[in-house]
mmCIF file of C-alpha atoms in Angstrom:
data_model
loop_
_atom_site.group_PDB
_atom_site.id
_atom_site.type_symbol
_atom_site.label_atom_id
_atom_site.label_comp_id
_atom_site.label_asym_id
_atom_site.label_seq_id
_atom_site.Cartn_x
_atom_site.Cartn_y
_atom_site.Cartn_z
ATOM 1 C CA UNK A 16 7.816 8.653 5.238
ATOM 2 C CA UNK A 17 6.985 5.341 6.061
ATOM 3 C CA UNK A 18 6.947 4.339 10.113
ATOM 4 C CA UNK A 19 8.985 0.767 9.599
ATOM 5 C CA UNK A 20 8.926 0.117 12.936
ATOM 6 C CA UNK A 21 4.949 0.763 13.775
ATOM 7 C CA UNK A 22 4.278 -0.656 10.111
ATOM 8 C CA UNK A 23 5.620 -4.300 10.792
ATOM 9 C CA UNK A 24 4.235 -4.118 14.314
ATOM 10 C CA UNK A 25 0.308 -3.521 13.092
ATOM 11 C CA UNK A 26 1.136 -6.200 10.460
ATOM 12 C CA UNK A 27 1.862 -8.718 12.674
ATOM 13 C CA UNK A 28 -0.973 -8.253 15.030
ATOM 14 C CA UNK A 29 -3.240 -7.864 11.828
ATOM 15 C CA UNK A 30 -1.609 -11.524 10.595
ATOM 16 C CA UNK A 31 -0.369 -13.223 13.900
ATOM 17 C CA UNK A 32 -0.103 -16.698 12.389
ATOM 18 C CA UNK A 33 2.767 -15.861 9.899
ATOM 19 C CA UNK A 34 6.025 -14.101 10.725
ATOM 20 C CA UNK A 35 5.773 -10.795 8.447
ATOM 21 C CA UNK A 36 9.601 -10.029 7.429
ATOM 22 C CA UNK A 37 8.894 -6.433 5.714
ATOM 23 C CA UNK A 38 5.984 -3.885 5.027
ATOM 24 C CA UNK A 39 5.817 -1.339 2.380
ATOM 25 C CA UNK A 40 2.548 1.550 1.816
ATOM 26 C CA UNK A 41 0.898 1.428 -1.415
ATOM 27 C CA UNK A 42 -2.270 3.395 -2.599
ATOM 28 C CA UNK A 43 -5.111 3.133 -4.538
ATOM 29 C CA UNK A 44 -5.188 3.618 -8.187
ATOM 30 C CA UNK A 45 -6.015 7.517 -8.601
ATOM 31 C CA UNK A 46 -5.473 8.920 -5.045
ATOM 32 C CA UNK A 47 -2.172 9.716 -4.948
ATOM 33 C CA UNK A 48 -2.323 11.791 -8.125
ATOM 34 C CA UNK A 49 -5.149 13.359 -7.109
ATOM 35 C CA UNK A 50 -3.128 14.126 -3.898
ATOM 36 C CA UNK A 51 -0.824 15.881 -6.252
ATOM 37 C CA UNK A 52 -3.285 17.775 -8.579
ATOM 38 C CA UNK A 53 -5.274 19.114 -4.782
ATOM 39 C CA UNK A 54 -1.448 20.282 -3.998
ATOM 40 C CA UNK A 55 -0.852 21.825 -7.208
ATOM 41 C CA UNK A 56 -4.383 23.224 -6.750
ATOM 42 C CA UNK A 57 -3.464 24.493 -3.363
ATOM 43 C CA UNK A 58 -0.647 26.069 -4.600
ATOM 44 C CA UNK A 59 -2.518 27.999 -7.694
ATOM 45 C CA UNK A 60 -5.470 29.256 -5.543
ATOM 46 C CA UNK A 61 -3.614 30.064 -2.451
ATOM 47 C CA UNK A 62 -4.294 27.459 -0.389
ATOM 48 C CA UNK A 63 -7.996 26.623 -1.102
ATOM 49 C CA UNK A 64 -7.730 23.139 -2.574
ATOM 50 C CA UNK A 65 -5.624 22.374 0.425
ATOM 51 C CA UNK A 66 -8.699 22.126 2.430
ATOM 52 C CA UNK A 67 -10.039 19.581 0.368
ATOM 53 C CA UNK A 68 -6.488 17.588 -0.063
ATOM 54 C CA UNK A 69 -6.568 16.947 3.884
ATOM 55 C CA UNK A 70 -10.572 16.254 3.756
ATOM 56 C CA UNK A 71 -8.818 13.894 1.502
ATOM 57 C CA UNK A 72 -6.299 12.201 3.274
ATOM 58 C CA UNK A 73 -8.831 11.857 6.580
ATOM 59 C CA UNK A 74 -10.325 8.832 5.333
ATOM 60 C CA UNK A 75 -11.092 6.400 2.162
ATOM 61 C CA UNK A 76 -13.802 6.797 -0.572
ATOM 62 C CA UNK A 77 -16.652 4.594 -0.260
ATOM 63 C CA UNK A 78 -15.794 2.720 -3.487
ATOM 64 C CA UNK A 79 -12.055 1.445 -1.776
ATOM 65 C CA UNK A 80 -11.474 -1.167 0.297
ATOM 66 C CA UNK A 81 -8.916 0.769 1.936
ATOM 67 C CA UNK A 82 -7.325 4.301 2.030
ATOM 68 C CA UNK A 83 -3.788 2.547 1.878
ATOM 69 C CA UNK A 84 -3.039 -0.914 1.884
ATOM 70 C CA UNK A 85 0.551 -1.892 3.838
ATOM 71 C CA UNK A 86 2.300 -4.966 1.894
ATOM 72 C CA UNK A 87 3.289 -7.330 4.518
ATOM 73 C CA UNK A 88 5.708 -9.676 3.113
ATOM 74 C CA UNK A 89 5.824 -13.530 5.051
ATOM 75 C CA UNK A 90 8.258 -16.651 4.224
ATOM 76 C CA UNK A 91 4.777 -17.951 2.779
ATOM 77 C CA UNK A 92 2.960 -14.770 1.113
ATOM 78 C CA UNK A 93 2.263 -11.957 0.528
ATOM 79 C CA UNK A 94 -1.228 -10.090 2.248
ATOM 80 C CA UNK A 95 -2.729 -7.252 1.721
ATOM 81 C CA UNK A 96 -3.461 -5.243 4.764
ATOM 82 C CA UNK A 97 -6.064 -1.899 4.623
ATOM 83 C CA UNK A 98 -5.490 1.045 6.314
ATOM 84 C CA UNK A 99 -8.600 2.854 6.858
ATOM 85 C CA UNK A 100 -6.950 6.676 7.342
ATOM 86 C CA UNK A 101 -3.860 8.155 5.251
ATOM 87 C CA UNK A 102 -2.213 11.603 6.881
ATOM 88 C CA UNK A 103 -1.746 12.898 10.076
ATOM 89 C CA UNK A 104 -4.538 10.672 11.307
ATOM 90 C CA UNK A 105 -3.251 7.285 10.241
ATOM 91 C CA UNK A 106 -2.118 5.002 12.132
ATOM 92 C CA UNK A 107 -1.226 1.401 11.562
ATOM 93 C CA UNK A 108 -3.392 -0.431 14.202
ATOM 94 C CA UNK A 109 -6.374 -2.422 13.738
ATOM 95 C CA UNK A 110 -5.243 -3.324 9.996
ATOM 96 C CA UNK A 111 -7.785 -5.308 7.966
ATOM 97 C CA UNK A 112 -7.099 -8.307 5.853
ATOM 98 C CA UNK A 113 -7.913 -7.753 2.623
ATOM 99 C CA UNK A 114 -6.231 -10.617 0.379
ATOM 100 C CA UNK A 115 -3.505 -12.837 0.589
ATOM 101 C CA UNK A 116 -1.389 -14.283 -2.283
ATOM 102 C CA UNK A 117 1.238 -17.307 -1.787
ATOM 103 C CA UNK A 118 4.407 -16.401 -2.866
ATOM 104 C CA UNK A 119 4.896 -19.071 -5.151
ATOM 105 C CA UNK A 120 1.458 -17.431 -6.650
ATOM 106 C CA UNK A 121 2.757 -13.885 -7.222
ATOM 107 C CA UNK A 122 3.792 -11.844 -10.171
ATOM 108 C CA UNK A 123 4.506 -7.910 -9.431
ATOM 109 C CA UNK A 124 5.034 -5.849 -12.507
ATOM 110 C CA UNK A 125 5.796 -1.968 -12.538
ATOM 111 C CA UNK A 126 4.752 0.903 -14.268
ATOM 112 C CA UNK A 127 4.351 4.002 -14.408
ATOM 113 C CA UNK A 128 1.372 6.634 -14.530
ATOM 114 C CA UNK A 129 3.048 9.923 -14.993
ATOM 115 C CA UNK A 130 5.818 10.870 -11.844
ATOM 116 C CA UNK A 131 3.874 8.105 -10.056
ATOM 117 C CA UNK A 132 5.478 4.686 -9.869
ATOM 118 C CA UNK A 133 2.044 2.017 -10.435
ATOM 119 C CA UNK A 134 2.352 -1.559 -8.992
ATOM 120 C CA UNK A 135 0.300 -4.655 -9.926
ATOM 121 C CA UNK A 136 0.155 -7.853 -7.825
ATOM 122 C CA UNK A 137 -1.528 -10.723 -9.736
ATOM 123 C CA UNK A 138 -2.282 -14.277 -7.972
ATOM 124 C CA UNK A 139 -1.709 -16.422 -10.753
ATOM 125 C CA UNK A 140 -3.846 -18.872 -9.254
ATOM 126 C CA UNK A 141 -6.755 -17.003 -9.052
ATOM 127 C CA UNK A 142 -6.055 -14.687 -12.237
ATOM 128 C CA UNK A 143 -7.065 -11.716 -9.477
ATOM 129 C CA UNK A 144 -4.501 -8.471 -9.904
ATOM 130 C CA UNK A 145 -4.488 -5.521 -7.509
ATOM 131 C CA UNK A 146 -3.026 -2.430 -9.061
ATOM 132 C CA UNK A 147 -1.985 0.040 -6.710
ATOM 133 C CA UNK A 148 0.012 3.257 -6.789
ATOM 134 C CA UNK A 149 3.404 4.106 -4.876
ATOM 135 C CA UNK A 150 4.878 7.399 -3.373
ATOM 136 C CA UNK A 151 7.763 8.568 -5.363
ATOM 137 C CA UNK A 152 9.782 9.153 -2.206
ATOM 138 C CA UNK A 153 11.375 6.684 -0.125
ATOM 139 C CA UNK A 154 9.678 3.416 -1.069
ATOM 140 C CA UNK A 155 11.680 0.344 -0.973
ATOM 141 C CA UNK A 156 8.979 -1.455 -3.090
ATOM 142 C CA UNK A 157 11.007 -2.717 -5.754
ATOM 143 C CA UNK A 158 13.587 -4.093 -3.779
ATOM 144 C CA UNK A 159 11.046 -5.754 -1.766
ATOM 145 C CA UNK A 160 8.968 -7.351 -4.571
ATOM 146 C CA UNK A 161 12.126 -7.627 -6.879
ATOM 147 C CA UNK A 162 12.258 -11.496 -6.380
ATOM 148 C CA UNK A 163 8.336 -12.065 -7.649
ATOM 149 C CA UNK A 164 8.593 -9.798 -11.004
#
């Protein structure tokens, strides 16, 4: 479950010129389900794959720019903040940048990719889209983004 209260506070030192009104956790294409599948793993070896699901959530591939990425929503835009651990060893200090889009450049559009719930954020400016994927349990990412689909 998302940490509101820690999540807006590493937002805001991550982007201290804009005032960031709300944060939501979003993933990258493929991890979460593969969180799933090393669960489901876990569950049909007896615990095996569970080994490699928290090897897993300690850290990001090398091909990501993040582990997670918190949404940190501003009067002006929208940025695009990476978290660099997912788990028990996550925390949301020392968030990096990673992209910014205006709000009067974003379009969200939802999907899904199974039981996951898929989100992509295009800059219409730039043409650039970020696809990401979203926890099925207590996300507030629709009525967040609602406004920009």
């Amino acid at each position: 479950m998302l940490d509101k209260h820690a999540a807006l506070k590493g937002a805001q030192a991550a982007v201290p010129q804009d005032e960031i009104t709300d944060v939501e956790v979003v993933f990258p294409a493929g991890t979460t389900s593969a969180e799933l599948l090393s669960q489901g793993l876990g569950d049909a070896v007896g615990g095996a794959a569970e080994v490699l699901g928290a090897a897993a959530e300690a850290g990001m591939d090398a091909t990501e720019e993040a582990a997670s990425v918190v949404l940190a929503l501003s009067d002006s835009a929208l940025y695009l903040l990476g978290r660099h651990r997912v788990g028990a060893l996550a925390s949301f200090r020392h968030l990096t940048p990673l992209h910014r889009i205006p709000r009067e450049h974003l379009h969200v559009t939802f999907g899904r990719e199974g039981v996951l719930l898929a989100v992509t954020l295009t800059d219409t400016a730039t043409s650039a889209a970020y696809t990401f994927e979203v926890k099925p349990l207590g996300s507030r990412i629709k009525e967040m983004l609602a406004p920009f689909v």
